[in-house]
Tab-separated table of C-alpha atoms in Angstrom:
chain	number	residue	atom	x	y	z
A	77	MET	CA	-28.182	-15.878	-102.729
A	78	ARG	CA	-30.362	-12.756	-102.624
A	79	TYR	CA	-32.145	-11.313	-105.637
A	80	SER	CA	-33.031	-7.739	-106.546
A	81	THR	CA	-36.663	-7.108	-107.426
A	82	THR	CA	-35.662	-4.614	-110.130
A	83	ARG	CA	-37.646	-5.322	-113.273
A	84	ASN	CA	-35.969	-6.061	-116.576
A	85	TYR	CA	-37.309	-5.861	-120.093
A	86	ALA	CA	-37.925	-9.619	-120.346
A	87	ALA	CA	-40.084	-9.623	-117.208
A	88	ALA	CA	-41.948	-6.520	-118.345
A	89	GLU	CA	-42.763	-8.217	-121.648
A	90	THR	CA	-43.921	-11.484	-120.067
A	91	LEU	CA	-47.488	-12.527	-119.328
A	92	ALA	CA	-47.804	-15.072	-116.521
A	93	VAL	CA	-50.772	-17.446	-116.594
A	94	VAL	CA	-51.415	-19.298	-113.334
A	95	LEU	CA	-53.492	-22.460	-113.756
A	96	ALA	CA	-55.617	-22.547	-110.611
A	97	GLY	CA	-58.733	-24.460	-111.581
A	98	GLY	CA	-57.813	-27.832	-110.144
A	99	ARG	CA	-59.821	-29.787	-107.598
A	100	GLY	CA	-57.037	-31.755	-105.926
A	101	LYS	CA	-58.950	-35.035	-105.623
A	102	ARG	CA	-56.165	-36.796	-103.729
A	103	LEU	CA	-56.499	-34.239	-100.918
A	104	GLY	CA	-59.970	-35.606	-100.284
A	105	LEU	CA	-62.037	-33.741	-97.709
A	106	LEU	CA	-59.587	-30.819	-97.585
A	107	THR	CA	-60.594	-29.652	-101.064
A	108	ASP	CA	-64.209	-30.790	-101.245
A	109	GLN	CA	-65.442	-27.215	-100.911
A	110	LYS	CA	-62.598	-25.263	-102.476
A	111	ALA	CA	-60.124	-25.330	-105.334
A	112	LYS	CA	-56.757	-26.778	-104.331
A	113	PRO	CA	-54.878	-23.458	-104.812
A	114	ALA	CA	-57.170	-21.896	-102.161
A	115	LEU	CA	-55.986	-24.344	-99.490
A	116	ALA	CA	-54.388	-22.578	-96.523
A	117	PHE	CA	-50.666	-22.952	-95.920
A	118	GLY	CA	-48.786	-21.627	-92.908
A	119	SER	CA	-50.590	-19.091	-90.763
A	120	ARG	CA	-51.973	-16.715	-93.375
A	121	HIS	CA	-51.089	-17.912	-96.836
A	122	ARG	CA	-52.765	-20.031	-99.466
A	123	LEU	CA	-51.056	-22.209	-102.058
A	124	ILE	CA	-51.831	-19.694	-104.811
A	125	ASP	CA	-49.662	-17.101	-103.038
A	126	PHE	CA	-46.431	-18.878	-103.994
A	127	PRO	CA	-46.544	-18.475	-107.802
A	128	LEU	CA	-48.058	-15.008	-107.458
A	129	SER	CA	-45.319	-13.920	-105.039
A	130	ASN	CA	-42.664	-15.325	-107.352
A	131	CYS	CA	-44.127	-13.264	-110.185
A	132	MET	CA	-44.151	-10.053	-108.166
A	133	ASN	CA	-40.634	-10.573	-106.823
A	134	SER	CA	-39.406	-11.406	-110.338
A	135	GLY	CA	-40.852	-8.180	-111.726
A	136	ILE	CA	-43.656	-9.865	-113.687
A	137	ARG	CA	-46.690	-7.652	-113.177
A	138	ARG	CA	-49.088	-8.896	-115.850
A	139	ILE	CA	-50.708	-11.981	-114.391
A	140	ALA	CA	-53.823	-13.968	-115.290
A	141	VAL	CA	-55.267	-16.627	-112.990
A	142	ALA	CA	-57.457	-19.281	-114.622
A	143	VAL	CA	-60.083	-20.586	-112.167
A	144	GLN	CA	-62.787	-23.224	-112.477
A	145	TYR	CA	-63.536	-25.801	-109.718
A	146	LYS	CA	-65.488	-24.284	-106.785
A	147	PRO	CA	-63.669	-20.965	-107.163
A	148	GLU	CA	-65.525	-18.915	-104.520
A	149	GLN	CA	-62.894	-18.978	-101.750
A	150	LEU	CA	-60.058	-18.618	-104.237
A	151	VAL	CA	-61.680	-15.668	-105.987
A	152	GLU	CA	-62.419	-13.968	-102.659
A	153	HIS	CA	-58.767	-14.322	-101.649
A	154	LEU	CA	-57.470	-13.069	-104.997
A	155	GLN	CA	-59.785	-10.080	-105.068
A	156	SER	CA	-59.077	-9.044	-101.483
A	157	VAL	CA	-55.308	-9.560	-101.575
A	158	TRP	CA	-54.025	-9.523	-105.165
A	159	CYS	CA	-56.521	-7.905	-107.537
A	160	ARG	CA	-56.556	-4.459	-105.995
A	161	SER	CA	-56.057	-1.452	-108.229
A	162	TRP	CA	-52.507	-1.078	-109.510
A	163	PRO	CA	-50.876	2.333	-110.010
A	164	ASN	CA	-49.751	1.350	-113.514
A	165	PRO	CA	-52.591	0.401	-115.902
A	166	ASN	CA	-50.269	-2.111	-117.571
A	167	GLU	CA	-49.847	-4.036	-114.308
A	168	PHE	CA	-52.618	-6.339	-113.092
A	169	VAL	CA	-53.768	-9.633	-111.638
A	170	GLU	CA	-56.910	-10.656	-113.516
A	171	LEU	CA	-59.211	-13.678	-113.359
A	172	TRP	CA	-59.893	-15.991	-116.270
A	173	ARG	CA	-63.078	-17.761	-115.250
A	174	ALA	CA	-64.392	-20.889	-116.910
A	175	ARG	CA	-67.439	-20.137	-119.090
A	176	THR	CA	-66.196	-16.615	-119.775
A	177	GLY	CA	-63.433	-17.427	-122.255
A	178	SER	CA	-63.346	-15.529	-125.527
A	179	LEU	CA	-63.992	-18.495	-127.854
A	180	ASP	CA	-67.075	-20.205	-126.433
A	181	THR	CA	-68.930	-20.842	-123.191
A	182	ALA	CA	-67.717	-24.360	-122.415
A	183	GLU	CA	-65.827	-25.159	-119.235
A	184	TYR	CA	-62.095	-25.693	-119.444
A	185	ALA	CA	-61.354	-29.218	-120.651
A	186	GLY	CA	-57.758	-29.158	-119.387
A	187	THR	CA	-54.802	-26.939	-118.579
A	188	ALA	CA	-54.071	-26.123	-122.218
A	189	ASP	CA	-57.748	-25.479	-122.898
A	190	ALA	CA	-57.835	-22.877	-120.109
A	191	VAL	CA	-55.233	-20.886	-122.026
A	192	TYR	CA	-56.677	-21.621	-125.465
A	193	LYS	CA	-60.095	-20.270	-124.504
A	194	ASN	CA	-58.443	-16.961	-123.604
A	195	ILE	CA	-56.272	-16.786	-126.704
A	196	GLY	CA	-57.900	-13.519	-127.768
A	197	ARG	CA	-56.805	-11.853	-124.532
A	198	ILE	CA	-53.203	-13.005	-125.079
A	199	ARG	CA	-53.199	-11.559	-128.597
A	200	LEU	CA	-54.552	-8.272	-127.261
A	201	LEU	CA	-51.798	-8.018	-124.620
A	202	ARG	CA	-49.063	-8.958	-127.136
A	203	PRO	CA	-46.502	-10.336	-124.658
A	204	ARG	CA	-43.062	-11.418	-125.853
A	205	HIS	CA	-43.213	-14.519	-123.650
A	206	VAL	CA	-45.978	-16.408	-121.856
A	207	LEU	CA	-45.027	-18.057	-118.572
A	208	ILE	CA	-47.325	-20.954	-117.636
A	209	LEU	CA	-47.437	-21.743	-113.900
A	210	ALA	CA	-49.185	-24.228	-111.624
A	211	GLY	CA	-51.243	-22.601	-108.876
A	212	ASP	CA	-50.705	-25.223	-106.177
A	213	HIS	CA	-46.972	-25.847	-105.721
A	214	ILE	CA	-44.775	-24.612	-102.867
A	215	TYR	CA	-41.477	-23.115	-103.958
A	216	LYS	CA	-39.534	-19.871	-104.465
A	217	GLN	CA	-38.164	-19.184	-107.922
A	218	ASP	CA	-36.715	-16.163	-109.677
A	219	TYR	CA	-38.436	-16.376	-113.039
A	220	ARG	CA	-36.015	-13.790	-114.455
A	221	ALA	CA	-33.224	-16.383	-114.358
A	222	LEU	CA	-35.493	-18.880	-116.112
A	223	ILE	CA	-36.462	-16.403	-118.850
A	224	ALA	CA	-32.877	-15.159	-119.251
A	225	GLU	CA	-31.656	-18.699	-119.918
A	226	HIS	CA	-34.555	-19.227	-122.333
A	227	GLU	CA	-33.473	-16.181	-124.349
A	228	ARG	CA	-29.740	-16.897	-124.134
A	229	ARG	CA	-30.250	-20.345	-125.642
A	230	GLY	CA	-32.522	-19.075	-128.396
A	231	ALA	CA	-35.189	-21.444	-127.087
A	232	GLU	CA	-38.775	-21.360	-128.247
A	233	VAL	CA	-40.072	-23.352	-125.276
A	234	THR	CA	-38.376	-24.011	-121.934
A	235	VAL	CA	-39.551	-26.473	-119.273
A	236	SER	CA	-38.453	-25.771	-115.693
A	237	CYS	CA	-37.284	-29.022	-114.098
A	238	VAL	CA	-36.210	-30.260	-110.695
A	239	GLU	CA	-33.656	-33.000	-110.169
A	240	VAL	CA	-35.053	-36.098	-108.444
A	241	PRO	CA	-33.552	-39.487	-107.561
A	242	LEU	CA	-33.918	-41.839	-110.526
A	243	LYS	CA	-35.682	-44.416	-108.345
A	244	GLU	CA	-38.452	-41.857	-107.654
A	245	ALA	CA	-38.690	-40.448	-111.177
A	246	SER	CA	-41.504	-42.764	-112.302
A	247	ARG	CA	-43.905	-40.540	-110.343
A	248	PHE	CA	-43.179	-37.557	-112.612
A	249	GLY	CA	-43.048	-36.411	-116.176
A	250	VAL	CA	-39.349	-36.798	-117.006
A	251	MET	CA	-37.202	-35.061	-119.629
A	252	ASP	CA	-34.670	-36.920	-121.731
A	253	VAL	CA	-32.051	-34.254	-122.456
A	254	ASN	CA	-28.622	-33.975	-124.023
A	255	GLU	CA	-25.656	-32.238	-122.377
A	256	ALA	CA	-26.792	-28.861	-123.736
A	257	GLY	CA	-30.191	-29.281	-122.043
A	258	GLU	CA	-32.175	-29.790	-125.232
A	259	ILE	CA	-35.166	-32.074	-124.747
A	260	HIS	CA	-35.264	-35.140	-126.982
A	261	ALA	CA	-38.183	-36.901	-125.298
A	262	PHE	CA	-40.812	-36.350	-122.628
A	263	LEU	CA	-41.930	-39.433	-120.719
A	264	GLU	CA	-44.974	-39.207	-118.455
A	265	LYS	CA	-44.626	-41.436	-115.367
A	266	SER	CA	-42.481	-43.946	-117.208
A	267	ALA	CA	-41.493	-47.231	-115.562
A	268	ASP	CA	-38.035	-46.762	-117.093
A	269	PRO	CA	-37.290	-43.011	-116.865
A	270	PRO	CA	-34.110	-41.612	-118.439
A	271	CYS	CA	-31.292	-40.374	-116.214
A	272	LEU	CA	-29.276	-37.174	-116.502
A	273	PRO	CA	-26.469	-37.274	-119.099
A	274	ASN	CA	-23.827	-36.744	-116.391
A	275	ASP	CA	-25.466	-38.531	-113.462
A	276	PRO	CA	-26.975	-42.045	-113.747
A	277	THR	CA	-28.640	-41.704	-110.317
A	278	ARG	CA	-30.705	-38.570	-111.060
A	279	ALA	CA	-33.456	-37.500	-113.460
A	280	LEU	CA	-35.054	-34.221	-114.551
A	281	ALA	CA	-38.732	-33.992	-113.563
A	282	SER	CA	-41.067	-31.354	-114.956
A	283	MET	CA	-42.305	-28.741	-112.464
A	284	GLY	CA	-45.275	-27.846	-114.664
A	285	ILE	CA	-43.651	-24.481	-115.413
A	286	TYR	CA	-43.180	-23.475	-119.056
A	287	VAL	CA	-41.809	-20.423	-120.878
A	288	PHE	CA	-43.165	-20.026	-124.412
A	289	ASN	CA	-42.388	-17.589	-127.148
A	290	THR	CA	-45.886	-16.279	-127.650
A	291	GLU	CA	-46.387	-17.204	-131.292
A	292	VAL	CA	-45.103	-20.729	-130.645
A	293	LEU	CA	-47.631	-21.104	-127.821
A	294	LEU	CA	-50.555	-19.813	-129.875
A	295	ASP	CA	-49.731	-22.103	-132.796
A	296	ALA	CA	-49.373	-25.093	-130.463
A	297	LEU	CA	-52.718	-24.355	-128.792
A	298	GLU	CA	-54.553	-24.046	-132.106
A	299	GLN	CA	-53.063	-27.284	-133.411
A	300	ASP	CA	-53.920	-29.041	-130.156
A	301	ALA	CA	-57.509	-27.816	-130.310
A	302	ALA	CA	-57.830	-29.400	-133.761
A	303	ARG	CA	-56.708	-32.846	-132.540
A	304	ASP	CA	-59.664	-34.943	-131.400
A	305	SER	CA	-57.384	-37.270	-129.431
A	306	SER	CA	-55.939	-34.498	-127.283
A	307	ARG	CA	-56.670	-34.258	-123.555
A	308	ARG	CA	-56.010	-30.496	-123.773
A	309	ASP	CA	-53.160	-30.782	-121.282
A	310	PHE	CA	-49.755	-29.080	-121.336
A	311	GLY	CA	-47.819	-31.975	-119.830
A	312	GLY	CA	-49.755	-34.713	-121.566
A	313	ASP	CA	-50.204	-33.179	-125.016
A	314	ILE	CA	-48.613	-29.810	-125.774
A	315	ILE	CA	-45.035	-30.477	-124.637
A	316	PRO	CA	-44.748	-34.052	-126.018
A	317	HIS	CA	-46.109	-32.854	-129.374
A	318	LEU	CA	-43.482	-30.091	-129.552
A	319	VAL	CA	-40.533	-32.465	-129.084
A	320	GLY	CA	-38.507	-32.380	-132.294
A	321	ARG	CA	-40.687	-29.611	-133.742
A	322	CYS	CA	-39.133	-26.581	-132.050
A	323	ARG	CA	-36.167	-25.503	-129.932
A	324	LEU	CA	-37.265	-27.126	-126.673
A	325	PHE	CA	-35.000	-26.970	-123.615
A	326	ALA	CA	-34.996	-27.959	-119.943
A	327	HIS	CA	-34.072	-25.433	-117.235
A	328	ARG	CA	-32.619	-26.704	-113.968
A	329	TYR	CA	-34.494	-25.251	-111.009
A	330	SER	CA	-31.285	-25.126	-108.961
A	331	LEU	CA	-30.171	-22.218	-111.182
A	332	SER	CA	-33.182	-20.043	-110.306
A	333	CYS	CA	-34.269	-21.279	-106.874
A	334	VAL	CA	-34.447	-18.720	-104.045
A	335	ALA	CA	-33.327	-20.471	-100.864
A	336	PRO	CA	-31.681	-19.802	-97.498
A	337	LYS	CA	-27.883	-19.593	-97.618
A	338	ASN	CA	-27.383	-22.950	-95.934
A	339	ALA	CA	-30.119	-24.816	-97.809
A	340	ARG	CA	-29.150	-28.392	-98.571
A	341	GLU	CA	-31.157	-28.577	-101.807
A	342	PRO	CA	-33.677	-26.513	-103.807
A	343	TYR	CA	-37.106	-26.605	-102.180
A	344	TRP	CA	-40.096	-27.531	-104.351
A	345	ARG	CA	-43.173	-29.458	-103.289
A	346	ASP	CA	-46.209	-30.607	-105.215
A	347	VAL	CA	-48.596	-31.065	-102.298
A	348	GLY	CA	-50.968	-33.315	-104.203
A	349	THR	CA	-51.624	-35.765	-101.364
A	350	ILE	CA	-52.596	-35.478	-97.722
A	351	GLU	CA	-49.173	-36.775	-96.667
A	352	ALA	CA	-47.322	-34.305	-98.890
A	353	TYR	CA	-49.411	-31.383	-97.636
A	354	TRP	CA	-48.908	-32.370	-93.998
A	355	GLN	CA	-45.152	-32.830	-94.454
A	356	ALA	CA	-44.694	-29.501	-96.251
A	357	SER	CA	-46.626	-27.746	-93.485
A	358	ILE	CA	-44.552	-29.314	-90.732
A	359	ASP	CA	-41.372	-28.462	-92.647
A	360	ILE	CA	-41.806	-24.745	-92.025
A	361	VAL	CA	-41.759	-25.038	-88.225
A	362	ARG	CA	-38.734	-27.271	-87.963
A	363	LYS	CA	-35.204	-25.945	-87.675
A	364	GLY	CA	-33.094	-26.059	-90.795
A	365	SER	CA	-36.029	-25.863	-93.210
A	366	ASN	CA	-35.114	-25.097	-96.825
A	367	LEU	CA	-38.264	-22.946	-97.071
A	368	ASP	CA	-38.160	-19.534	-95.371
A	369	LEU	CA	-41.492	-17.714	-95.381
A	370	ASP	CA	-40.075	-14.848	-93.312
A	371	ASP	CA	-37.442	-13.856	-95.879
A	372	GLU	CA	-38.012	-10.129	-96.375
A	373	SER	CA	-35.821	-10.081	-99.495
A	374	TRP	CA	-38.260	-12.473	-101.223
A	375	PRO	CA	-41.576	-11.990	-99.422
A	376	THR	CA	-44.458	-14.407	-99.748
A	377	GLY	CA	-47.574	-12.312	-100.304
A	378	PRO	CA	-47.860	-8.692	-101.509
A	379	ARG	CA	-45.184	-6.437	-100.004
A	380	ARG	CA	-47.765	-4.005	-98.665
A	381	LEU	CA	-49.171	-6.649	-96.305
A	382	ARG	CA	-45.844	-7.716	-94.749
A	383	TRP	CA	-47.502	-10.554	-92.922
A	384	ARG	CA	-45.431	-12.941	-90.854
A	385	THR	CA	-46.021	-16.653	-91.039
A	386	ALA	CA	-43.383	-19.179	-90.519
A	387	LYS	CA	-41.059	-20.286	-87.758
A	388	SER	CA	-43.558	-19.797	-84.948
A	389	PRO	CA	-46.909	-19.351	-86.689
A	390	PHE	CA	-48.691	-19.758	-83.357
A	391	ASP	CA	-46.838	-16.945	-81.562
A	392	LYS	CA	-49.725	-14.504	-81.831
A	393	ALA	CA	-52.546	-17.026	-81.758
A	394	PRO	CA	-54.657	-17.126	-78.583
A	395	THR	CA	-53.221	-20.250	-77.037
A	396	LYS	CA	-52.819	-21.512	-73.504
A	397	GLY	CA	-51.963	-25.085	-74.353
A	398	THR	CA	-48.799	-26.830	-75.495
A	399	ILE	CA	-47.822	-26.545	-79.163
A	400	ILE	CA	-45.142	-28.890	-80.558
A	401	ASP	CA	-43.980	-28.720	-84.199
A	402	SER	CA	-47.395	-27.605	-85.401
A	403	VAL	CA	-48.882	-24.973	-87.707
A	404	LEU	CA	-51.782	-22.815	-86.550
A	405	ALA	CA	-53.539	-20.797	-89.227
A	406	ALA	CA	-55.239	-17.460	-88.712
A	407	GLY	CA	-58.165	-17.412	-86.302
A	408	THR	CA	-57.220	-20.553	-84.388
A	409	SER	CA	-57.079	-20.949	-80.610
A	410	VAL	CA	-55.852	-23.653	-78.236
A	411	GLY	CA	-57.302	-24.008	-74.731
A	412	SER	CA	-55.452	-24.569	-71.481
A	413	SER	CA	-53.878	-28.003	-70.898
A	414	ALA	CA	-54.542	-28.949	-74.540
A	415	ILE	CA	-51.674	-30.504	-76.505
A	416	VAL	CA	-51.213	-30.077	-80.257
A	417	GLU	CA	-48.278	-32.039	-81.710
A	418	GLU	CA	-47.149	-32.351	-85.336
A	419	SER	CA	-50.531	-31.097	-86.485
A	420	VAL	CA	-51.976	-28.528	-88.867
A	421	LEU	CA	-54.919	-26.420	-87.734
A	422	LEU	CA	-56.617	-24.680	-90.656
A	423	PRO	CA	-58.306	-21.255	-90.355
A	424	GLY	CA	-60.880	-20.773	-87.610
A	425	CYS	CA	-60.179	-23.963	-85.641
A	426	ARG	CA	-60.643	-24.066	-81.870
A	427	VAL	CA	-59.101	-26.731	-79.650
A	428	SER	CA	-60.898	-26.904	-76.325
A	429	GLU	CA	-59.380	-27.444	-72.921
A	430	GLY	CA	-57.663	-30.769	-72.301
A	431	ALA	CA	-57.845	-32.077	-75.887
A	432	ARG	CA	-54.853	-33.879	-77.406
A	433	LEU	CA	-54.048	-33.922	-81.120
A	434	ARG	CA	-51.132	-35.702	-82.748
A	435	ARG	CA	-50.329	-35.922	-86.484
A	436	CYS	CA	-53.649	-34.365	-87.473
A	437	ILE	CA	-54.953	-31.986	-90.105
A	438	VAL	CA	-57.973	-30.198	-88.676
A	439	ALA	CA	-60.232	-28.662	-91.324
A	440	ASP	CA	-61.430	-25.060	-91.389
A	441	GLY	CA	-63.837	-24.051	-88.630
A	442	SER	CA	-63.556	-27.256	-86.595
A	443	VAL	CA	-64.191	-27.101	-82.842
A	444	ILE	CA	-62.353	-29.874	-81.000
A	445	PRO	CA	-64.319	-30.819	-77.872
A	446	GLY	CA	-62.631	-30.685	-74.486
A	447	GLY	CA	-60.803	-33.893	-73.627
A	448	LEU	CA	-60.981	-35.375	-77.145
A	449	VAL	CA	-57.902	-37.424	-78.052
A	450	VAL	CA	-56.948	-37.915	-81.705
A	451	GLY	CA	-53.791	-39.538	-83.013
A	452	GLU	CA	-53.052	-42.003	-80.217
A	453	ASP	CA	-55.396	-44.875	-81.100
A	454	ALA	CA	-55.249	-45.820	-84.782
A	455	GLU	CA	-58.281	-48.104	-84.685
A	456	LYS	CA	-60.505	-45.568	-82.982
A	457	ASP	CA	-59.293	-42.756	-85.249
A	458	ALA	CA	-60.096	-44.816	-88.342
A	459	ARG	CA	-63.675	-45.358	-87.090
A	460	ARG	CA	-64.365	-41.758	-86.167
A	461	PHE	CA	-62.342	-39.769	-88.695
A	462	HIS	CA	-60.320	-40.288	-91.870
A	463	ARG	CA	-56.920	-41.826	-91.175
A	464	THR	CA	-54.389	-42.341	-93.947
A	465	ALA	CA	-52.135	-45.365	-94.308
A	466	THR	CA	-49.232	-43.272	-93.020
A	467	GLY	CA	-51.049	-42.272	-89.842
A	468	ILE	CA	-52.261	-38.745	-90.656
A	469	THR	CA	-55.775	-38.124	-89.332
A	470	ILE	CA	-58.162	-35.689	-91.019
A	471	VAL	CA	-60.751	-34.092	-88.741
A	472	THR	CA	-63.646	-32.066	-90.166
A	473	PRO	CA	-66.636	-30.253	-88.613
A	474	GLN	CA	-68.949	-32.849	-90.148
A	475	MET	CA	-67.100	-35.703	-88.451
A	476	LEU	CA	-67.064	-33.855	-85.133
A	477	ALA	CA	-70.805	-33.271	-85.403
A	478	ARG	CA	-71.294	-37.031	-85.161
A	479	LEU	CA	-69.421	-37.299	-81.896
A	480	SER	CA	-71.278	-37.362	-78.596
A	481	VAL	CA	-69.186	-35.662	-75.932
A	482	PRO	CA	-67.902	-37.054	-73.607
A	483	THR	CA	-68.750	-40.654	-74.610
A	484	ASP	CA	-67.113	-40.397	-78.053
A	485	ASP	CA	-70.006	-42.358	-79.564
A	486	PHE	CA	-71.732	-41.051	-82.629
A	487	VAL	CA	-74.949	-39.107	-82.681
A	488	PRO	CA	-77.298	-40.523	-85.340
A	489	MET	CA	-77.527	-38.108	-88.232
A	490	MET	CA	-79.492	-38.271	-91.473
A	491	ILE	CA	-77.390	-37.720	-94.584
A	492	ASN	CA	-79.229	-35.768	-97.252
A	493	ALA	CA	-77.181	-35.463	-100.433
A	494	GLN	CA	-79.433	-32.662	-101.664
A	495	SER	CA	-79.379	-30.555	-98.507
A	496	GLU	CA	-78.224	-27.005	-99.152
A	497	ASN	CA	-76.746	-26.913	-95.656
A	498	SER	CA	-74.605	-30.010	-96.197
A	499	ARG	CA	-71.032	-29.012	-96.995
A	500	HIS	CA	-69.876	-32.594	-97.530
A	501	THR	CA	-71.794	-35.666	-98.592
A	502	LEU	CA	-70.169	-38.836	-97.337
A	503	THR	CA	-69.706	-41.816	-99.623
A	504	ARG	CA	-71.081	-45.209	-98.564
A	505	LYS	CA	-67.551	-46.258	-97.679
A	506	GLU	CA	-67.136	-43.191	-95.434
A	507	GLU	CA	-70.545	-43.741	-93.809
A	508	HIS	CA	-69.605	-47.342	-93.033
A	509	ALA	CA	-66.239	-46.301	-91.601
A	510	LEU	CA	-67.788	-43.618	-89.411
A	511	ALA	CA	-70.484	-45.926	-88.167
A	512	GLY	CA	-67.668	-48.239	-87.050
């Protein structure tokens, strides 16, 4: 199905708030120096581009992005790509920085707190609805369909949900709904999650996307701020507290997903782990992917840029080697006789002549020495780099700096946790692993 980008009144009266302050601890070294939403995806995108593109394509042009953890790279990207001057003064992408909220100078204590501390700005803008979005998920959604259902039902709060197999539902926040979609309970990572009313094998998992009637949101935030026991979190506190207190409904993502005609299922990924990030990246270069980044009817990124990213992201990269099912970000190069297979090269990477990489994620700015082999010897990879239990190897400039080419032994290196030039301080466990 293809969607028109014509705006409607509901979109025009909606304020979108993108929560982009997260660290992404489970991504380890990949997000040590940047917020998770700033992580590169495909050849030229970052994770933050997905919710922002969905907003633009849905006709939502009033957008706030709440930032906190190591925001420098994220802010630079937003300001250079998204926050340019808009022809209409009522259309904008603005930054809500921690320590600059309207109520006090404290950092954001949680997702709900990031919105609460900017409650004055919301009142000034006077939106009809507030759309709360996560800044680090990969998906394409027409928010107009979500908001239209919200209004048609007379809902006060709507939670966008994706269907998942019941056996996997314990990893998510799950909605217990009736046949009309009204939420009767919200269970966070329950060992016994409820199934769908009409399908005992499936469950409805929260996507972390919420539509609020504005006054309902403001009241909920103020009440939450007064509760000492609150973690200031939408999924953990706000939504569970609203169950039974307002008209709270679940929206099925399949009704608003933007997907290729022959897609087998709606595409949505929370790339919260190294494995999930690697798999989502590899998805876009394999035939039959349910995610199409080259879809001109629903572009990813501002329309004026028209950048191309997906099926062959290495087509225009300076490469003389062999590339197999891999993603090469902007500024990467692969030397002659080098082989890169099922790997993700982040911006500015260079693979030298004769190197071989398999099932790797190579961090920004890494230079792979000529002849280096990664991904073929699990024991050696675990000593030299970071290798996950599923066989994905993370390679960073700091790890490469310890290698002595061509012997592959490590060069002794003092670790100074206070050094201004040190971009990553290894833990004792990491130091022991690297020392082998």
